[in-house]
PDB file of N, CA and C in Angstrom:
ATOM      1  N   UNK I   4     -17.181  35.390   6.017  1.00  0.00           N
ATOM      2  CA  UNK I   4     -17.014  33.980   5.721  1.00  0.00           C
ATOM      3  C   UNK I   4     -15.762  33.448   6.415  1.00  0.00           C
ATOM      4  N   UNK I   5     -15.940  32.337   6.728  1.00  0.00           N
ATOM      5  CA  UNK I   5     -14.895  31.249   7.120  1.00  0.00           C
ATOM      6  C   UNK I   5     -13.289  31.286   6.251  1.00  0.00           C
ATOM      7  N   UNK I   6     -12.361  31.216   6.905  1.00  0.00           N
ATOM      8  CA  UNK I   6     -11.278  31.453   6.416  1.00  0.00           C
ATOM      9  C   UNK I   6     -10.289  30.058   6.533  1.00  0.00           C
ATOM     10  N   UNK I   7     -10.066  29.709   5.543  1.00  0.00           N
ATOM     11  CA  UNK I   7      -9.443  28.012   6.088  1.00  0.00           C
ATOM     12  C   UNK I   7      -7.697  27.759   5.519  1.00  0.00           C
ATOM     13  N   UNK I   8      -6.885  27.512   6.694  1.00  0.00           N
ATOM     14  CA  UNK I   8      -5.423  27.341   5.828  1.00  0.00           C
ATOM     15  C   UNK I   8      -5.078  26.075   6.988  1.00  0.00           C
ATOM     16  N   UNK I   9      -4.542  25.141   6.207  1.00  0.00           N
ATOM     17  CA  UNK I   9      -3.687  24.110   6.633  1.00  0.00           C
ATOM     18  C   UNK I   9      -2.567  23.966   6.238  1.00  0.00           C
ATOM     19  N   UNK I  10      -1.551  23.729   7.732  1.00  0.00           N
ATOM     20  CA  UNK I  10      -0.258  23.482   7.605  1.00  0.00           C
ATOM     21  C   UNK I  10       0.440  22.316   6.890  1.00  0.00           C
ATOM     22  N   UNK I  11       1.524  22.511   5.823  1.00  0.00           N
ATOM     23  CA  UNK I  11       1.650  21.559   5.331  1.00  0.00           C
ATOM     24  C   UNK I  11       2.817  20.822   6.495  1.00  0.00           C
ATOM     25  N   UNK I  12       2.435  19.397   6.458  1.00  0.00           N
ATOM     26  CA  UNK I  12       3.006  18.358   7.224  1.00  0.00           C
ATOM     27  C   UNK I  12       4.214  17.834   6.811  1.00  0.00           C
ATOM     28  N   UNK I  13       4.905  18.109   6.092  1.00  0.00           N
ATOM     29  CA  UNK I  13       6.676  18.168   5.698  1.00  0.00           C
ATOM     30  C   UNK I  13       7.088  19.719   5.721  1.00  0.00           C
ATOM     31  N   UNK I  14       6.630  20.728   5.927  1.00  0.00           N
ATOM     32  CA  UNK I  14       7.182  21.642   5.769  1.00  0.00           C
ATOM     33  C   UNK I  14       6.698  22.741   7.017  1.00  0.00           C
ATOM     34  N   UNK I  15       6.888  22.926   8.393  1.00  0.00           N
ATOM     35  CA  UNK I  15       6.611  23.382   9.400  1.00  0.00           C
ATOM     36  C   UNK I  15       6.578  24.941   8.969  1.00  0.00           C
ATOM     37  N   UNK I  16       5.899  25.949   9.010  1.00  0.00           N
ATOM     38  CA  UNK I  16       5.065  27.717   8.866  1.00  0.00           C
ATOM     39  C   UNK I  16       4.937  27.518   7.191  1.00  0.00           C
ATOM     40  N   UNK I  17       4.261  26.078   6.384  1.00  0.00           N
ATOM     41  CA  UNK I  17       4.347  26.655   5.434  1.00  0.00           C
ATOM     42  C   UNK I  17       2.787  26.578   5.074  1.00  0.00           C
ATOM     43  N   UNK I  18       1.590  27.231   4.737  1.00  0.00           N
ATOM     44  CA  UNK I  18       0.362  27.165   4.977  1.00  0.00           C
ATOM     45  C   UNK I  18      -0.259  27.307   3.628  1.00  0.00           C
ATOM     46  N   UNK I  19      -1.196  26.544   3.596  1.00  0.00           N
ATOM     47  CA  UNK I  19      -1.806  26.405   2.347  1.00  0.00           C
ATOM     48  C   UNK I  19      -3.454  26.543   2.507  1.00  0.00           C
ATOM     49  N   UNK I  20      -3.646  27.215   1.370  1.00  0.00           N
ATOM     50  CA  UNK I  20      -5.050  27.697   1.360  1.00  0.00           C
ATOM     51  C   UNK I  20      -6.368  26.459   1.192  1.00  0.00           C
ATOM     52  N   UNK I  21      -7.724  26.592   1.615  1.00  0.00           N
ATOM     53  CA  UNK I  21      -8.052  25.354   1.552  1.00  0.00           C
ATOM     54  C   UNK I  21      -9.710  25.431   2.095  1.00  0.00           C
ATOM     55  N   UNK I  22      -9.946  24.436   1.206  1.00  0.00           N
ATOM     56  CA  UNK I  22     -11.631  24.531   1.255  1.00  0.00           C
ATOM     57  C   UNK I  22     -12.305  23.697   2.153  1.00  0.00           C
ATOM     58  N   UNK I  23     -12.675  24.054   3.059  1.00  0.00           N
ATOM     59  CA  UNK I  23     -13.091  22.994   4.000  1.00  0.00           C
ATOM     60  C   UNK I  23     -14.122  22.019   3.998  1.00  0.00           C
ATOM     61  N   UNK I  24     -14.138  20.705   4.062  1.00  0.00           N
ATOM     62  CA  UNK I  24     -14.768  19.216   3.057  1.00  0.00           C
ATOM     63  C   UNK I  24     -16.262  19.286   3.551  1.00  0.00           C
ATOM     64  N   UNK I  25     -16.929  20.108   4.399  1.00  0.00           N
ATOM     65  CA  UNK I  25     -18.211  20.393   4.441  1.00  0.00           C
ATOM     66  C   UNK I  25     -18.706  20.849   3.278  1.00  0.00           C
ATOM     67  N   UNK I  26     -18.148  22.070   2.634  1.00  0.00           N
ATOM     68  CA  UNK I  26     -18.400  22.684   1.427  1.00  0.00           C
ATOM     69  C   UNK I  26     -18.065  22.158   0.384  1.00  0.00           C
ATOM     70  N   UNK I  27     -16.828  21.454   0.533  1.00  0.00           N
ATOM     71  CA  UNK I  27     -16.595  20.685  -0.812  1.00  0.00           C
ATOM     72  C   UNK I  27     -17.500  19.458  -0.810  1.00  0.00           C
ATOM     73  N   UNK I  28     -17.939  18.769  -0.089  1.00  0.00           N
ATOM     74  CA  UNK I  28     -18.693  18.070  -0.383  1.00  0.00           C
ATOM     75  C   UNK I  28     -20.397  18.196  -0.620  1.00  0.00           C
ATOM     76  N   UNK I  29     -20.857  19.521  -0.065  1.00  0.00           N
ATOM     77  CA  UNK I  29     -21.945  19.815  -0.361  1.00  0.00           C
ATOM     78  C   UNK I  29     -21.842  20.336  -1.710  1.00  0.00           C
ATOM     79  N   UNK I  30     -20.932  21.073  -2.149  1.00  0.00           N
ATOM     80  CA  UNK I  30     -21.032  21.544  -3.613  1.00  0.00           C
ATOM     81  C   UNK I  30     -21.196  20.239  -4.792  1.00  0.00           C
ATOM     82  N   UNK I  31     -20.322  18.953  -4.496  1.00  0.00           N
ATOM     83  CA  UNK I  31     -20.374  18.005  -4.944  1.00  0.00           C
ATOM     84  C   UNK I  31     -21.498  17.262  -5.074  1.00  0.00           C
ATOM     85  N   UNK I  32     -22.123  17.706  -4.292  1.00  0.00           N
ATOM     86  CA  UNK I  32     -23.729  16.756  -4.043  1.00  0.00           C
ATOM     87  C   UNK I  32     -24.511  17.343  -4.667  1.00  0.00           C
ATOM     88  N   UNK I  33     -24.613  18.437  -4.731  1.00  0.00           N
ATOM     89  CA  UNK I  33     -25.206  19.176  -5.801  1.00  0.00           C
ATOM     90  C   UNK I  33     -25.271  19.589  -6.887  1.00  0.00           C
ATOM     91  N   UNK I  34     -23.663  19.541  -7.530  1.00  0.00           N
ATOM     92  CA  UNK I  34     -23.567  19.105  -8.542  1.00  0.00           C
ATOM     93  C   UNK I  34     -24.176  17.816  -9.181  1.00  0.00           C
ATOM     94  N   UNK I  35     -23.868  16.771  -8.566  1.00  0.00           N
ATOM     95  CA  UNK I  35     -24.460  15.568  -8.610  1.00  0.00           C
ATOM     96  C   UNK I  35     -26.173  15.310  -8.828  1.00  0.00           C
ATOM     97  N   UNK I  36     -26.525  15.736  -7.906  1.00  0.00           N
ATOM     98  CA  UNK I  36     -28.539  16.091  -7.647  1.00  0.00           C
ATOM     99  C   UNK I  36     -28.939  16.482  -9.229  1.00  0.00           C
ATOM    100  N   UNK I  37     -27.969  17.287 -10.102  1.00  0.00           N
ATOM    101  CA  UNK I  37     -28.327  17.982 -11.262  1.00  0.00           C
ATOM    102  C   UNK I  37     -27.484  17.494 -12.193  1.00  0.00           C
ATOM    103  N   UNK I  38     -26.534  16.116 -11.544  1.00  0.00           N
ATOM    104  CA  UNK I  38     -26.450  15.700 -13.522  1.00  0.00           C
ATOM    105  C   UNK I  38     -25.351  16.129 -13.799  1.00  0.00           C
ATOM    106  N   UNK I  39     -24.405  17.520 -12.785  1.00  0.00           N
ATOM    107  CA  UNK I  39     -23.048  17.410 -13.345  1.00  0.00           C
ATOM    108  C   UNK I  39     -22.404  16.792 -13.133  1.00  0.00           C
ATOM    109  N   UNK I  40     -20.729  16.860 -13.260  1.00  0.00           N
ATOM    110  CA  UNK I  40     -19.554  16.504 -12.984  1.00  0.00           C
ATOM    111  C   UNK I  40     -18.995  17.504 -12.478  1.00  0.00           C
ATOM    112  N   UNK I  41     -17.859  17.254 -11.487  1.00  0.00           N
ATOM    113  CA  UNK I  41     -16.913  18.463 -11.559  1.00  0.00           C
ATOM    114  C   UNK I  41     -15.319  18.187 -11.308  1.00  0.00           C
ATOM    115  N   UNK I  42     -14.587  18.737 -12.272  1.00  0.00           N
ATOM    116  CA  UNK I  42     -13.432  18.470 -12.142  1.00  0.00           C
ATOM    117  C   UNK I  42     -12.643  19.503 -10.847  1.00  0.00           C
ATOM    118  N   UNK I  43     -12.007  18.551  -9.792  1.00  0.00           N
ATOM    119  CA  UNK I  43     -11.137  19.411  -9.029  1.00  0.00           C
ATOM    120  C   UNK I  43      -9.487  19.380  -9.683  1.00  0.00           C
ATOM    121  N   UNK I  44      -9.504  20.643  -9.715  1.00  0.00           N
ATOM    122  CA  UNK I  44      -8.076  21.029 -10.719  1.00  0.00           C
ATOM    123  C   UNK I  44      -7.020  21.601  -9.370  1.00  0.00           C
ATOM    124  N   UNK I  45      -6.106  20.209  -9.057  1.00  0.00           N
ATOM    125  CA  UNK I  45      -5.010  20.074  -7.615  1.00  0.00           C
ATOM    126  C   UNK I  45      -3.733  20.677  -8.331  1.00  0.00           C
ATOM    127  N   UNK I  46      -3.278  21.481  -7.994  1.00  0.00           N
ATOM    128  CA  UNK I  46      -2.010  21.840  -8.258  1.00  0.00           C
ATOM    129  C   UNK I  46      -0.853  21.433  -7.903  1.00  0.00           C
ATOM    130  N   UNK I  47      -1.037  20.770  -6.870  1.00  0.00           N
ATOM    131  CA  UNK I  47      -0.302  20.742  -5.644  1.00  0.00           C
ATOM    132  C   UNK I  47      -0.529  19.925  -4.477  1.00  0.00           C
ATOM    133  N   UNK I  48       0.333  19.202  -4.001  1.00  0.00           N
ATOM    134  CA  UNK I  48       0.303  18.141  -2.760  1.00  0.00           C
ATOM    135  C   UNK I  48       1.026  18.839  -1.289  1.00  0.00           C
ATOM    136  N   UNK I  49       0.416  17.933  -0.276  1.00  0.00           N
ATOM    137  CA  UNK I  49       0.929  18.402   0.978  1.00  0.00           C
ATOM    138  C   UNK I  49       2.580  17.879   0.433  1.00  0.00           C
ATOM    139  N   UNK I  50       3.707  18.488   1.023  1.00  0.00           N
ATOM    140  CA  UNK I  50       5.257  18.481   0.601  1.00  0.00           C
ATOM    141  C   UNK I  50       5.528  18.972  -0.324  1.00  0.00           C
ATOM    142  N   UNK I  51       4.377  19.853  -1.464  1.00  0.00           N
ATOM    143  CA  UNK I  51       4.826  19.844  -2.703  1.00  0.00           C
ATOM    144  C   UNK I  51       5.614  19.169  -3.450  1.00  0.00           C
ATOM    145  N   UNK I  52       4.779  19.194  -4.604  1.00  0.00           N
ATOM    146  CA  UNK I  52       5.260  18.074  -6.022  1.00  0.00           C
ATOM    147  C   UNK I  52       6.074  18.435  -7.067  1.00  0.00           C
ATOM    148  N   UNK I  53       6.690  19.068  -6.979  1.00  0.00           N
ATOM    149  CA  UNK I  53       7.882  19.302  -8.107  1.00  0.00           C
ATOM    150  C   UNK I  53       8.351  20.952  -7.570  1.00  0.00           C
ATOM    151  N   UNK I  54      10.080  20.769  -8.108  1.00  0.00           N
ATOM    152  CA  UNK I  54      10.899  21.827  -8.063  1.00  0.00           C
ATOM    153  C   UNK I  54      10.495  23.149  -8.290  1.00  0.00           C
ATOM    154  N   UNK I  55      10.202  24.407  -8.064  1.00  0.00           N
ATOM    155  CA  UNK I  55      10.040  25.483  -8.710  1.00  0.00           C
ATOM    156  C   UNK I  55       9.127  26.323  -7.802  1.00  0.00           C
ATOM    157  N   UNK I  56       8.440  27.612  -7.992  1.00  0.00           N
ATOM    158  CA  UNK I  56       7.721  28.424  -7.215  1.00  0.00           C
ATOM    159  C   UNK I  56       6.724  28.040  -7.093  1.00  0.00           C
ATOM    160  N   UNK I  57       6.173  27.738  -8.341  1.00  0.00           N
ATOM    161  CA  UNK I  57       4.658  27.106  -8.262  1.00  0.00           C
ATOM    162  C   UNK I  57       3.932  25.638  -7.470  1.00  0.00           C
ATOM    163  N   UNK I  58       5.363  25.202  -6.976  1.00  0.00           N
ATOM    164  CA  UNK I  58       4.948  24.135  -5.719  1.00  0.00           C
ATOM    165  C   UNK I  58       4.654  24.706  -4.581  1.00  0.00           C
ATOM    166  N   UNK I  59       4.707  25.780  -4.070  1.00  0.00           N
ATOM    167  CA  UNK I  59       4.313  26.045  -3.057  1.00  0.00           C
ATOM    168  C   UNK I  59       4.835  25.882  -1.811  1.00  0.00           C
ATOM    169  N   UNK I  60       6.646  25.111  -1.928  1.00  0.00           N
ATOM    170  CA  UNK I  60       7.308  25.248  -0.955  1.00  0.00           C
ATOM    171  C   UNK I  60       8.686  25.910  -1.425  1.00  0.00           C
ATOM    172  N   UNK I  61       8.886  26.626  -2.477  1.00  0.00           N
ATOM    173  CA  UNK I  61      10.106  26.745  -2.968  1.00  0.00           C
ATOM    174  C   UNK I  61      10.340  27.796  -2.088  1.00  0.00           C
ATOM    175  N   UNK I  62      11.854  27.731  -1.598  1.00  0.00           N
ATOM    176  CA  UNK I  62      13.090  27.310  -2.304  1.00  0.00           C
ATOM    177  C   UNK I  62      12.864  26.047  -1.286  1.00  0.00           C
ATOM    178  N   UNK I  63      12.345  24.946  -0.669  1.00  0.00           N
ATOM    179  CA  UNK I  63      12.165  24.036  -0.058  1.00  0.00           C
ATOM    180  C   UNK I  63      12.227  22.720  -1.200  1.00  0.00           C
ATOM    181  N   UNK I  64      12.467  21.420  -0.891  1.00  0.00           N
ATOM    182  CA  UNK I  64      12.729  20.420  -1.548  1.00  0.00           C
ATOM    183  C   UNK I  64      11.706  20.004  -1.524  1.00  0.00           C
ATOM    184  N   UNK I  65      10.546  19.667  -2.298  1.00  0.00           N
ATOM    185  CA  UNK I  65       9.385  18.775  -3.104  1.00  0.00           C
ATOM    186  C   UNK I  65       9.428  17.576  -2.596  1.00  0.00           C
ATOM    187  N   UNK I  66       8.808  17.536  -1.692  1.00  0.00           N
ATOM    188  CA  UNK I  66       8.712  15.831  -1.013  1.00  0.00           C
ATOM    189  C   UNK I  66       7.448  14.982  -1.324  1.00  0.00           C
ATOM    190  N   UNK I  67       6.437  15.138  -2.001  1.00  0.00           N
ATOM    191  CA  UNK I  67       4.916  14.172  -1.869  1.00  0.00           C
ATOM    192  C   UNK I  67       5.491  13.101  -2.729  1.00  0.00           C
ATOM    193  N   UNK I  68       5.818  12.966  -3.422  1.00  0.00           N
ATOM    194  CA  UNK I  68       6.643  12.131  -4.381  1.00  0.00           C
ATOM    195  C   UNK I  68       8.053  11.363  -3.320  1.00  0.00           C
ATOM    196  N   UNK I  69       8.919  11.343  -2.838  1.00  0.00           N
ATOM    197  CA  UNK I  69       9.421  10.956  -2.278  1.00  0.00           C
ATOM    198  C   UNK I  69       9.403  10.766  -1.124  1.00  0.00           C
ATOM    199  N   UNK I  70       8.612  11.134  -0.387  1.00  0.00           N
ATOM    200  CA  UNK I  70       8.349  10.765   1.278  1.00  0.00           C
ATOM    201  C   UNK I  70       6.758   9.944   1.354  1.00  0.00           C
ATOM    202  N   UNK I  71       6.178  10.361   0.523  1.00  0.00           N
ATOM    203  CA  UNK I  71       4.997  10.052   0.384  1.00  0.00           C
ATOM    204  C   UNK I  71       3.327  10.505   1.999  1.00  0.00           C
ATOM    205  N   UNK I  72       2.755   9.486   2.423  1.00  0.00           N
ATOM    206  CA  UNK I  72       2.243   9.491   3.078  1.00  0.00           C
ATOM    207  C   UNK I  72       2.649  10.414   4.434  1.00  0.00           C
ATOM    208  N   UNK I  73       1.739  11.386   5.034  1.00  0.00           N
ATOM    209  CA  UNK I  73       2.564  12.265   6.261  1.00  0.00           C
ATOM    210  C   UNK I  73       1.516  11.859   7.150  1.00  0.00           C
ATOM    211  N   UNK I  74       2.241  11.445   8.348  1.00  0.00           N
ATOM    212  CA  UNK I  74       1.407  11.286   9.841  1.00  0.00           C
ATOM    213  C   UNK I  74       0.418  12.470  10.141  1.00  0.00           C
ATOM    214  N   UNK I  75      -0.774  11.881  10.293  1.00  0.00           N
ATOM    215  CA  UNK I  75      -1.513  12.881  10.434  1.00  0.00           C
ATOM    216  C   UNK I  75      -1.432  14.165  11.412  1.00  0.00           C
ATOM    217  N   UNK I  76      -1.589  14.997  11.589  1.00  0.00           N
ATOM    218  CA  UNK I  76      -1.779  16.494  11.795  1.00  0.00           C
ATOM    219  C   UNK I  76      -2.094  16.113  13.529  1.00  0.00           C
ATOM    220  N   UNK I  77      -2.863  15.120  13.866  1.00  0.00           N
ATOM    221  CA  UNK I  77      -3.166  14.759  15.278  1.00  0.00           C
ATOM    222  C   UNK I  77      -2.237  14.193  16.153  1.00  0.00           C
ATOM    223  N   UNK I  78      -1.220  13.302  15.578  1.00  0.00           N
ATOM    224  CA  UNK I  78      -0.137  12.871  16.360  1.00  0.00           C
ATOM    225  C   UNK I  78      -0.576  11.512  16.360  1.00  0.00           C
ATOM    226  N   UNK I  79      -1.657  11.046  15.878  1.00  0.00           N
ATOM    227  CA  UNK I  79      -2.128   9.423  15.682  1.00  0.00           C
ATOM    228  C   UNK I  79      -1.270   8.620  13.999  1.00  0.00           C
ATOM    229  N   UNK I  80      -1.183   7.494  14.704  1.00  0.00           N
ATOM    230  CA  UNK I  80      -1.065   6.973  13.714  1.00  0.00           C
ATOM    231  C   UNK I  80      -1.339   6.786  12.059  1.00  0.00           C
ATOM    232  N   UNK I  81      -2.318   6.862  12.252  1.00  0.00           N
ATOM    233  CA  UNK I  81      -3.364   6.669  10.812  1.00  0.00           C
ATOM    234  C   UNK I  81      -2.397   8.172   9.750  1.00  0.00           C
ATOM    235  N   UNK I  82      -2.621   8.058   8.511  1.00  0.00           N
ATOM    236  CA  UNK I  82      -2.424   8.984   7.675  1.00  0.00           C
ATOM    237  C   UNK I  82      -3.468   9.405   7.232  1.00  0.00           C
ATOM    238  N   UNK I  83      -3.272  10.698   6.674  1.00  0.00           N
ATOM    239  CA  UNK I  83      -4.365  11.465   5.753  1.00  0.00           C
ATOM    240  C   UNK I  83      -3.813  12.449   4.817  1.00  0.00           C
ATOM    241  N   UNK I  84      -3.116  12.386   4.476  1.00  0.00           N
ATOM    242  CA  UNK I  84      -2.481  13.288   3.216  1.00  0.00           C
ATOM    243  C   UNK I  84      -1.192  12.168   2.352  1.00  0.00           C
ATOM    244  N   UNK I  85      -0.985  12.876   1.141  1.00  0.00           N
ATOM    245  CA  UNK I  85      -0.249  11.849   0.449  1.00  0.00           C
ATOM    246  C   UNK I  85      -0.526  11.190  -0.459  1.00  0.00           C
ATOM    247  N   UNK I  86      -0.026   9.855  -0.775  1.00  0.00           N
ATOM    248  CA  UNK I  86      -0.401   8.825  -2.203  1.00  0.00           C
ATOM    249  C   UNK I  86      -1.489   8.407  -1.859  1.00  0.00           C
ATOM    250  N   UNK I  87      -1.969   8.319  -0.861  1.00  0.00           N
ATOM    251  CA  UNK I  87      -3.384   7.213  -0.083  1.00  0.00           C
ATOM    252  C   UNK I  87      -4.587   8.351  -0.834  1.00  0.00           C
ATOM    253  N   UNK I  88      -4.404   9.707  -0.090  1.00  0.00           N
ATOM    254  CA  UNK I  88      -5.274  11.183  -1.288  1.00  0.00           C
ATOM    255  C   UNK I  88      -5.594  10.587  -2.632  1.00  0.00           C
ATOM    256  N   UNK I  89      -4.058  11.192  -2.837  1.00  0.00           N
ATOM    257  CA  UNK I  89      -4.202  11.272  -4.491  1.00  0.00           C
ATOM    258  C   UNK I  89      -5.077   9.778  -5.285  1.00  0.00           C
ATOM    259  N   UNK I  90      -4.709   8.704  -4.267  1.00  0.00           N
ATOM    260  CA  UNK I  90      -5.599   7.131  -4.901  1.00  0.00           C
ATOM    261  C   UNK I  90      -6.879   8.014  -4.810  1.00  0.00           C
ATOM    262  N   UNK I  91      -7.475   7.827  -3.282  1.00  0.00           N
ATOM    263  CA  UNK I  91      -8.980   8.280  -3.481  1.00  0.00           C
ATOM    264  C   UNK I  91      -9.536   9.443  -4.354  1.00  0.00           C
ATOM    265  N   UNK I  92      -8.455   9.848  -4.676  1.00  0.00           N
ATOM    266  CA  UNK I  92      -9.193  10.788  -6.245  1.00  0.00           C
ATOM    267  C   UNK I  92      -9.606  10.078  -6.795  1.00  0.00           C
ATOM    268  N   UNK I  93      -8.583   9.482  -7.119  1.00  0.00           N
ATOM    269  CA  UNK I  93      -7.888   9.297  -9.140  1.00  0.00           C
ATOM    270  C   UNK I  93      -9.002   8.115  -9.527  1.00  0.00           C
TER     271      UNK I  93
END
């Protein structure tokens, strides 16, 4: 199987594990087809979100909260990680 890690975009070699949105969205659709729901349980933001190990950049400073939005991964303008995310969840 496919192996998927993306670099987080405030924090340069720091890599995070990650499901790639083909699958997440086919699982979603199918859930759906049958009537469920499914909760995605986020731990964690690109910059990591709070002080401690379990952000995923420690001993690094927790930026999604204070820097917010990160230039995308391509070098284009547009964003894709950040508060703009977390809206299209929530």
């Amino acid at each position: 199987r496919d192996k998927f890690a993306c670099e987080d975009p405030f924090h340069k070699g720091v890599y995070w594990p990650a499901v790639p949105k083909p699958f997440l969205a086919k699982f979603l659709r199918a859930c759906a087809k049958h009537g469920l729901g499914a909760t995605l349980d986020i731990h964690t933001y690109p910059g990591g979100t709070s002080v401690g190990t379990f952000s995923g950049v420690w001993p690094r400073y927790a930026r999604f909260w204070s820097d917010g939005d990160a230039p995308a991964l391509d070098g284009t303008a547009e964003t894709d990680v950040g508060r703009d995310t977390l809206k299209s969840i929530v």
